[in-house]
Coordinates of C-alpha atoms in Angstrom, one line a residue:
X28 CA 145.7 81.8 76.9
X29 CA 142.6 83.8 77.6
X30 CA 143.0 87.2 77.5
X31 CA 142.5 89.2 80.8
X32 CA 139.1 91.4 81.7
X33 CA 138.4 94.0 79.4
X34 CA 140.9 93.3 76.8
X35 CA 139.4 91.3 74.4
X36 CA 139.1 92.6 70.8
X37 CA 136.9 89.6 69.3
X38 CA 133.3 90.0 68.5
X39 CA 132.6 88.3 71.9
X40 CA 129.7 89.6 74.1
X41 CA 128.3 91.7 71.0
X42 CA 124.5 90.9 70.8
X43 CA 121.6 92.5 68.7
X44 CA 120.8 94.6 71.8
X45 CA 123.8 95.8 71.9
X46 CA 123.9 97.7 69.0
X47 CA 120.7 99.1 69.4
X48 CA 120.4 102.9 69.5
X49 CA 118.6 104.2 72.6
X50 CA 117.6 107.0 70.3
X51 CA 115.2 105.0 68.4
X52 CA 113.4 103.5 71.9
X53 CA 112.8 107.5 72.1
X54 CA 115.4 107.3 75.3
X55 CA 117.8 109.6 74.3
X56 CA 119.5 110.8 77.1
X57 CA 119.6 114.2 77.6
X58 CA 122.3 116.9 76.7
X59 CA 125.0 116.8 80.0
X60 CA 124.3 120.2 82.1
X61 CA 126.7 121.3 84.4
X62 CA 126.8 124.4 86.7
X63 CA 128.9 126.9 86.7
X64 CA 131.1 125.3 90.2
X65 CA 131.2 122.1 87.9
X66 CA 133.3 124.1 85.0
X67 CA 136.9 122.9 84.9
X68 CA 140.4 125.3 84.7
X69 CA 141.3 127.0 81.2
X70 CA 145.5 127.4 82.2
X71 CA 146.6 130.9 81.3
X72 CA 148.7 133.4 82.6
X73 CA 149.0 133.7 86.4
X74 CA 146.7 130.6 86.5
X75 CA 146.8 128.7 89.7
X76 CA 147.0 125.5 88.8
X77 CA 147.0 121.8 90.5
X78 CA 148.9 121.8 93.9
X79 CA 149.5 125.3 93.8
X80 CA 151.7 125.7 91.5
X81 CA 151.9 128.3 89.2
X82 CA 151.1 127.7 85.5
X83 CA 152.2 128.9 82.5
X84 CA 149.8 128.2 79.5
X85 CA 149.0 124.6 80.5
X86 CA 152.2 123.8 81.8
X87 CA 152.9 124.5 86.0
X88 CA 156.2 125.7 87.3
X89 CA 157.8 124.5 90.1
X90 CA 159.5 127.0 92.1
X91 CA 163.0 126.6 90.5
X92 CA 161.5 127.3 86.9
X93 CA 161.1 123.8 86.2
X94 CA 158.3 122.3 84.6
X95 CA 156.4 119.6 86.1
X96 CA 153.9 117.4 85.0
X97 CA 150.4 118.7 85.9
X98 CA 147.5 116.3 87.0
X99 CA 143.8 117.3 85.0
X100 CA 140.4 116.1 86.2
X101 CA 138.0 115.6 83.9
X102 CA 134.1 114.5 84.1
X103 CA 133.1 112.2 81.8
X104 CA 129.4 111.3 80.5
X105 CA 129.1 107.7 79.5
X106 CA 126.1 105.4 78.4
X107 CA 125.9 101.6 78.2
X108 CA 123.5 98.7 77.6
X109 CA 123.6 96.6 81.0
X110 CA 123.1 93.6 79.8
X111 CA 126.1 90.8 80.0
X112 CA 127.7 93.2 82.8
X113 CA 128.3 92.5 86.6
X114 CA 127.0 96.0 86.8
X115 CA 128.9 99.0 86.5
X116 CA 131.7 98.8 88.9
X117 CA 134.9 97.4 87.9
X118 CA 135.4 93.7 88.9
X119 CA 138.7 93.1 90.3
X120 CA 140.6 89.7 90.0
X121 CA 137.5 87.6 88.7
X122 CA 138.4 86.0 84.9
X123 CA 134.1 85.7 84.4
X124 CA 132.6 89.0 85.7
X125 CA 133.1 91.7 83.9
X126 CA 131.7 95.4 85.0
X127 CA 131.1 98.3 82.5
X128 CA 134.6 100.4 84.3
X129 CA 136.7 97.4 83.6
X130 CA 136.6 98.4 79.9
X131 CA 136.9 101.7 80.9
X132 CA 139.8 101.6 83.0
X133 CA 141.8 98.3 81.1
X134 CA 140.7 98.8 77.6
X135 CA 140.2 102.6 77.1
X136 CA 141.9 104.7 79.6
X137 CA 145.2 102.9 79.9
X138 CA 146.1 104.0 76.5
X139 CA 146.0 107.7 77.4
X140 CA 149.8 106.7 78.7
X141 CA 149.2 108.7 82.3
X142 CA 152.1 108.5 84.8
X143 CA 149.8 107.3 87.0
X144 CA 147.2 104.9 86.4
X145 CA 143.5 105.9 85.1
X146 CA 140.7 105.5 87.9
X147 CA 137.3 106.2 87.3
X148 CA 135.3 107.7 89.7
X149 CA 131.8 106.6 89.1
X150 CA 128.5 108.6 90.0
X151 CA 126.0 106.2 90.3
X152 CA 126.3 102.4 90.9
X153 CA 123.8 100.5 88.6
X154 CA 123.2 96.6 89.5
X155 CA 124.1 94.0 86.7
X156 CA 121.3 94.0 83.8
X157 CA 120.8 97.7 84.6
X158 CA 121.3 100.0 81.8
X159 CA 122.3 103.8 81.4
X160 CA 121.5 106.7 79.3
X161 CA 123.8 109.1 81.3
X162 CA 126.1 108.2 83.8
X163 CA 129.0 110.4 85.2
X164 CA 132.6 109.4 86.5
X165 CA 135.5 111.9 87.1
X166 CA 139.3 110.8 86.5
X167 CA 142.4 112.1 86.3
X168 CA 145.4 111.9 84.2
X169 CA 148.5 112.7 84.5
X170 CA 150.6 113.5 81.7
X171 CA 154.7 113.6 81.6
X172 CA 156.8 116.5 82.1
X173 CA 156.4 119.3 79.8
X174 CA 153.5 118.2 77.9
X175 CA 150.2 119.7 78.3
X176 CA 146.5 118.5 79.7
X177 CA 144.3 116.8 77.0
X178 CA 141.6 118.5 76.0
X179 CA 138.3 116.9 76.9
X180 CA 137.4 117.0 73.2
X181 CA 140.5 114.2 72.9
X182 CA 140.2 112.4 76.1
X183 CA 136.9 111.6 74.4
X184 CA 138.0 110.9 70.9
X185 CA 140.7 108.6 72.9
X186 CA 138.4 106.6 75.1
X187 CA 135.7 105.8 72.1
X188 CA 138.9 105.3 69.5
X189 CA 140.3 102.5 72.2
X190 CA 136.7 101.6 73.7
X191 CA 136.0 98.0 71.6
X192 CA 132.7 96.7 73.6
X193 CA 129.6 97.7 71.6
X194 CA 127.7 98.0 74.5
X195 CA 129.4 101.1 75.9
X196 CA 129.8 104.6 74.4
X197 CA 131.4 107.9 76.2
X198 CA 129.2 110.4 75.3
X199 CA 130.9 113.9 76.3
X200 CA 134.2 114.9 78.4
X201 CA 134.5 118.4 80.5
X202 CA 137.7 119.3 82.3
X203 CA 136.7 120.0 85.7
X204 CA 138.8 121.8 89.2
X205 CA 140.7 118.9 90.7
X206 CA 138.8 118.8 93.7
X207 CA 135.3 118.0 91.7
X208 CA 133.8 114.5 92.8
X209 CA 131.5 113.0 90.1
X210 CA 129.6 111.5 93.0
X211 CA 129.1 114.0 95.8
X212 CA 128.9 116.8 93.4
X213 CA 125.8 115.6 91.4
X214 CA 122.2 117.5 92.9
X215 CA 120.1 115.1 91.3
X216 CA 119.9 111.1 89.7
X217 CA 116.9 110.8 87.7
X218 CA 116.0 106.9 86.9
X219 CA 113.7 105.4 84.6
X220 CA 111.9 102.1 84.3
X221 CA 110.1 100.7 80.8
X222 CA 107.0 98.5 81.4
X223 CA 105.1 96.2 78.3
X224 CA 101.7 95.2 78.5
X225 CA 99.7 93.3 76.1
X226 CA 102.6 90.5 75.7
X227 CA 101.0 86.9 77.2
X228 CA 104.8 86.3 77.9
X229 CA 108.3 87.1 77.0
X230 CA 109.1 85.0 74.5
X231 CA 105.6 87.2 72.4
X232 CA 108.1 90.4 73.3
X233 CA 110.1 91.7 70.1
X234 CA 113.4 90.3 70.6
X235 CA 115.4 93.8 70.3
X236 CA 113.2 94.4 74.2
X237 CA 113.5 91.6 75.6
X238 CA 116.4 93.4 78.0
X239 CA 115.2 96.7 77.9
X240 CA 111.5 96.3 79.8
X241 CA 109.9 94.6 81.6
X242 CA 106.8 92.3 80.1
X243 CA 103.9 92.4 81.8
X244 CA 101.2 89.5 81.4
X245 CA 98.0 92.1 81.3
X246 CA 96.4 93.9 78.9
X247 CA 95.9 96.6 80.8
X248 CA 97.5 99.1 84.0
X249 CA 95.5 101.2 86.6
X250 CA 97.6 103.9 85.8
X251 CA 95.8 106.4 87.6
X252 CA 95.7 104.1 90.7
X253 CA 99.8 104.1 90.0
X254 CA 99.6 108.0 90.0
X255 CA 97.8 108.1 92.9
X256 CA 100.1 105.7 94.8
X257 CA 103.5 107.6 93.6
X258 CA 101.9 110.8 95.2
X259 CA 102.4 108.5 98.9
X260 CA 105.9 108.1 98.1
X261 CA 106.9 111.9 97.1
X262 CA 108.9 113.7 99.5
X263 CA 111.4 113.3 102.5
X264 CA 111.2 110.1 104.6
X265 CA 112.3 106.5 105.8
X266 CA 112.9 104.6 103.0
X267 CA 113.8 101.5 104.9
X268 CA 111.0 99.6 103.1
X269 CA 112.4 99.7 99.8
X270 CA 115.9 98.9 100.7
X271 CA 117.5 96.0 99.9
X272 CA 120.4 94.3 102.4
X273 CA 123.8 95.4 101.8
X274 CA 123.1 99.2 101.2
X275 CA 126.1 101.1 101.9
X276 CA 124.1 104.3 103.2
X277 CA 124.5 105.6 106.6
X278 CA 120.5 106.5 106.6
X279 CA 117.5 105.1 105.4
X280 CA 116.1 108.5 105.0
X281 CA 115.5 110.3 101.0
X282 CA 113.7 112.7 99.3
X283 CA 111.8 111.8 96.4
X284 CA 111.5 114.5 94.1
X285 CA 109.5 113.3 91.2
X286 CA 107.7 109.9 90.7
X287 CA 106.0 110.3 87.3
X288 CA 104.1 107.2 85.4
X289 CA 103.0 108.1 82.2
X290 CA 102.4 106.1 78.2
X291 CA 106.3 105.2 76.7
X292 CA 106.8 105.8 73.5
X293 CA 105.6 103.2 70.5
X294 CA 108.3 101.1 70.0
X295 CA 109.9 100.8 66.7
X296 CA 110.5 96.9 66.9
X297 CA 107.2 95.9 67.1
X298 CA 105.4 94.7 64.2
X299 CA 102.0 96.7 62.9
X300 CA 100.1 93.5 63.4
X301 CA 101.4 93.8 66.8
X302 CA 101.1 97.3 67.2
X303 CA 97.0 97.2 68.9
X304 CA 98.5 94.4 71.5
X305 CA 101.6 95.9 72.9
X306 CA 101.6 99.0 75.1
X307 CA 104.9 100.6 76.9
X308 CA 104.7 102.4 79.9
X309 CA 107.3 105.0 81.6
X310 CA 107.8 105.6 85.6
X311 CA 110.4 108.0 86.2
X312 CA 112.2 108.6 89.8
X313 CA 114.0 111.8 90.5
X314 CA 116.4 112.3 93.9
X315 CA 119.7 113.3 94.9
X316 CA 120.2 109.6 95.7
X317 CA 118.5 106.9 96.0
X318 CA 119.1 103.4 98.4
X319 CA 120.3 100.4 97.5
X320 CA 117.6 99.2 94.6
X321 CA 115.3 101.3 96.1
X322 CA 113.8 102.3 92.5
X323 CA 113.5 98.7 91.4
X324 CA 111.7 97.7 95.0
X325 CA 109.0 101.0 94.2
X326 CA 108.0 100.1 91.0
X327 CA 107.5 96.8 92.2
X328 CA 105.3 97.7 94.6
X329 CA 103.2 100.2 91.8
X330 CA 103.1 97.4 89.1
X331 CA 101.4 95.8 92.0
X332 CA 98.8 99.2 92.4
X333 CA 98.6 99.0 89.0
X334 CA 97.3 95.2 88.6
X335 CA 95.0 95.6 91.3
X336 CA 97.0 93.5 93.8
X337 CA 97.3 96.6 96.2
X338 CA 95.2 99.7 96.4
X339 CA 97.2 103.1 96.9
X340 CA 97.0 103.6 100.5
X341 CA 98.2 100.4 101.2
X342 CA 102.0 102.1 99.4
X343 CA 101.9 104.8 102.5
X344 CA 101.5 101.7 104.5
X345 CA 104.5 99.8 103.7
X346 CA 106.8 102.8 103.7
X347 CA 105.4 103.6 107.2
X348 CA 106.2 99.9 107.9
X349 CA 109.7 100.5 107.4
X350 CA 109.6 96.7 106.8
X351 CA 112.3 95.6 104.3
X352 CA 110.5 92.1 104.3
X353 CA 107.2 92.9 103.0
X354 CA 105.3 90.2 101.0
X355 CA 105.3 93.3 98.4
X356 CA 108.4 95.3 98.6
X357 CA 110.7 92.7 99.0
X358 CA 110.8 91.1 95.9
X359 CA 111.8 94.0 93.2
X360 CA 111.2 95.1 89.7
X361 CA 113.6 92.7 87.1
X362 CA 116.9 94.9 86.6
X363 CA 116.6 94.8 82.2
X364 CA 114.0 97.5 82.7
X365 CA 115.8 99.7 84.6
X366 CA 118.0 102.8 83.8
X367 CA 119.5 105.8 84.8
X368 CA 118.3 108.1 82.7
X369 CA 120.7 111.1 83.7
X370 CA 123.0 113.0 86.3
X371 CA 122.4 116.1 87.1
X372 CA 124.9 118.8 88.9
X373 CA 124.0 122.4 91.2
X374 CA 122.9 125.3 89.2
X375 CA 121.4 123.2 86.1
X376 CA 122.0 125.3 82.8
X377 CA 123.2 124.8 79.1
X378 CA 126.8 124.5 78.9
X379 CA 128.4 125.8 76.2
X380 CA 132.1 124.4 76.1
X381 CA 133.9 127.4 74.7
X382 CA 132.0 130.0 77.3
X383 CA 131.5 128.2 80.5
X384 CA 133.8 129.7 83.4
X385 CA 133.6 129.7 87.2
X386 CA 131.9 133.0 88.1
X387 CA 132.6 135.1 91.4
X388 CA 135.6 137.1 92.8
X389 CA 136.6 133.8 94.6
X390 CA 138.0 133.3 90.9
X391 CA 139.2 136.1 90.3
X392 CA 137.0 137.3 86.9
X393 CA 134.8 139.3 88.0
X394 CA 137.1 141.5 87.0
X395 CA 137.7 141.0 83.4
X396 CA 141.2 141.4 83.4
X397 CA 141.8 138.8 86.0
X398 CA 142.6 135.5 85.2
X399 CA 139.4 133.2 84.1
X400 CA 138.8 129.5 84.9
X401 CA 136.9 127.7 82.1
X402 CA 136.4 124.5 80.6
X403 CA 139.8 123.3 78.8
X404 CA 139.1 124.0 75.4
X405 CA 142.4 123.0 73.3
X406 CA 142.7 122.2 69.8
X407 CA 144.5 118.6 69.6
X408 CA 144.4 115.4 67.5
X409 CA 144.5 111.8 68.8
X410 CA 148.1 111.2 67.9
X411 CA 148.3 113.6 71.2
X412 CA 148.5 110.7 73.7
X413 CA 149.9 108.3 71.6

């Protein structure tokens, strides 16, 4: 018998991308910031913790004395290799599609024995083929009884310890209030797309990025021209014409913060022989949100700038057009190029795990001998949830 989604312990679905380091693409996703409102509860005396009841270390009281089990959020940074995955949302009752949260939820979570069952959250939904530096999801687990919250330093011990698919790695854990959403919450998505010229075809590509850009069959970009045309696509407006059907959002309408495209870093797979042939490019996208592959559909659309097909004013043409159908637009950039690059929450600063609390007299520490909500910071071992 087969063995259900996410379960399998084989060597199945490994590949030589998989076990490639984004750190040595020079893609290292950057250290998770968090503001201060994104700081989970540190229990202590007088705490109020989840559902209002009191708390007495990291245990809450119920009002007859006795304890009850308490219910911890926590935000959790995680990165993956797209390739092979039906994207990144779990997918439910299918024996052949597989998304990144199945493994999460069925391979990593479930063994952190919560009384109710492990849901992640996710911040950003990434198409299949699409990769991630950083993404974010919040959960929540529920211990039994008279046992304490994890502390994020062992929920993420846990899910890396259980986590078997190569591809997929959770890169940090914060304990957060219960009423954080990984998804509203987050100020800012920042995508990235790699681009290869110099390569007459894919099969002249290095094999180790072959799913992480996208191959070109040029020698050579406008880049300026693709500057120039990225400056007609900066701010608020209908993004209509980069949309693709089936986008969930209520409005067409974004702002695009930052659209950047600049030289990539040499790539360590390619040969020196090679070295005077292939080139790698980087466009970067920064918003709060972005449309339904709405990133994919612009670089599309400046790879055409960029090869001469279109000249920059034409790009504040077709997003006037609000035409989702354009002979341009409509087609977009292959997904293996593709990935978010990080998620970014209000307030961005350094988080320091042992120091980070909520600040204001809405808390109660402003006054230093009131009570103080801060990351959870616990010593524990992963026998804790076993």
């Amino acid at each position: 018998m087969s063995a259900p989604p996410g379960r399998s312990r084989g060597p199945a679905g490994r590949s030589a991308t998989a076990a490639l380091s984004t750190r040595s693409l020079g893609l290292a996703p950057p250290q998770p910031r968090l503001s201060p409102a994104a700081c989970g509860e540190r229990a202590g005396a007088g705490t109020v913790g989840v559902a209002g009841l009191r708390t007495r270390g990291a245990l809450a009281m119920g009002p007859s004395g006795a304890v009850r089990s308490v219910r911890a959020r926590y935000l959790v940074y995680f990165q993956y290799l797209g390739t092979g995955f039906n994207g990144v949302a779990a997918v439910r009752g299918s024996q052949r599609a597989i998304g990144v949260q199945n493994y999460l939820e069925q391979e990593a979570a479930e063994r952190l024995n919560s009384v109710e069952p492990v849901r992640f959250t996710i911040s950003s939904r990434t198409d299949a083929g699409v990769h991630a530096l950083s993404n974010t999801a919040h959960l929540d687990v529920q211990r039994r009884p008279g046992q304490p919250p994890f502390s994020p330093e062992v929920v993420a011990q846990a899910l890396n310890t259980h986590l078997r698919h190569p591809a997929i790695r959770v890169l940090q854990v914060f304990r957060v209030p219960s009423d954080f959403h990984a998804r509203h919450a987050a100020t800012s998505r920042t995508y990235l797309y790699r681009l290869a010229t110099g390569c007459p075809g894919p099969d002249q590509l290095p094999v180790f990025e072959r799913n992480l850009c996208w191959a070109l069959r040029t020698d050579r970009l406008d880049v300026p021209a693709m500057q120039e045309a990225a400056m007609h696509l900066l701010g608020t407006h209908d993004f209509s014409a980069f949309q693709s059907a089936g986008s969930p959002a209520a409005s067409p309408v974004r702002t695009l913060r930052r659209a950047s495209v600049s030289p990539g870093p040499t790539s360590p797979f390619v040969l020196p022989q090679e070295n005077r042939k292939l080139h790698f490019w980087t466009l970067e996208f920064e918003s709060q949100s972005f449309l339904y592959r709405q990133v994919r559909r612009m670089t599309a659309v400046l790879v055409a700038v960029g090869l001469g097909v279109l000249t920059p004013t034409q790009v504040r043409v077709i997003l006037e057009s609000q035409d989702p159908l354009g002979k341009y637009q409509a087609h977009p950039a292959p997904a293996h190029g593709l990935f978010l690059k990080s998620v970014l929450y209000g307030g961005l600063r350094d988080l320091d795990p042992a120091s980070c609390t909520l600040q204001g007299p809405q808390y109660g520490n402003d006054d230093p001998g009131h009570r103080t909500l801060g990351l959870a910071v616990e010593p524990g071992h992963l026998d804790q949830y076993t």
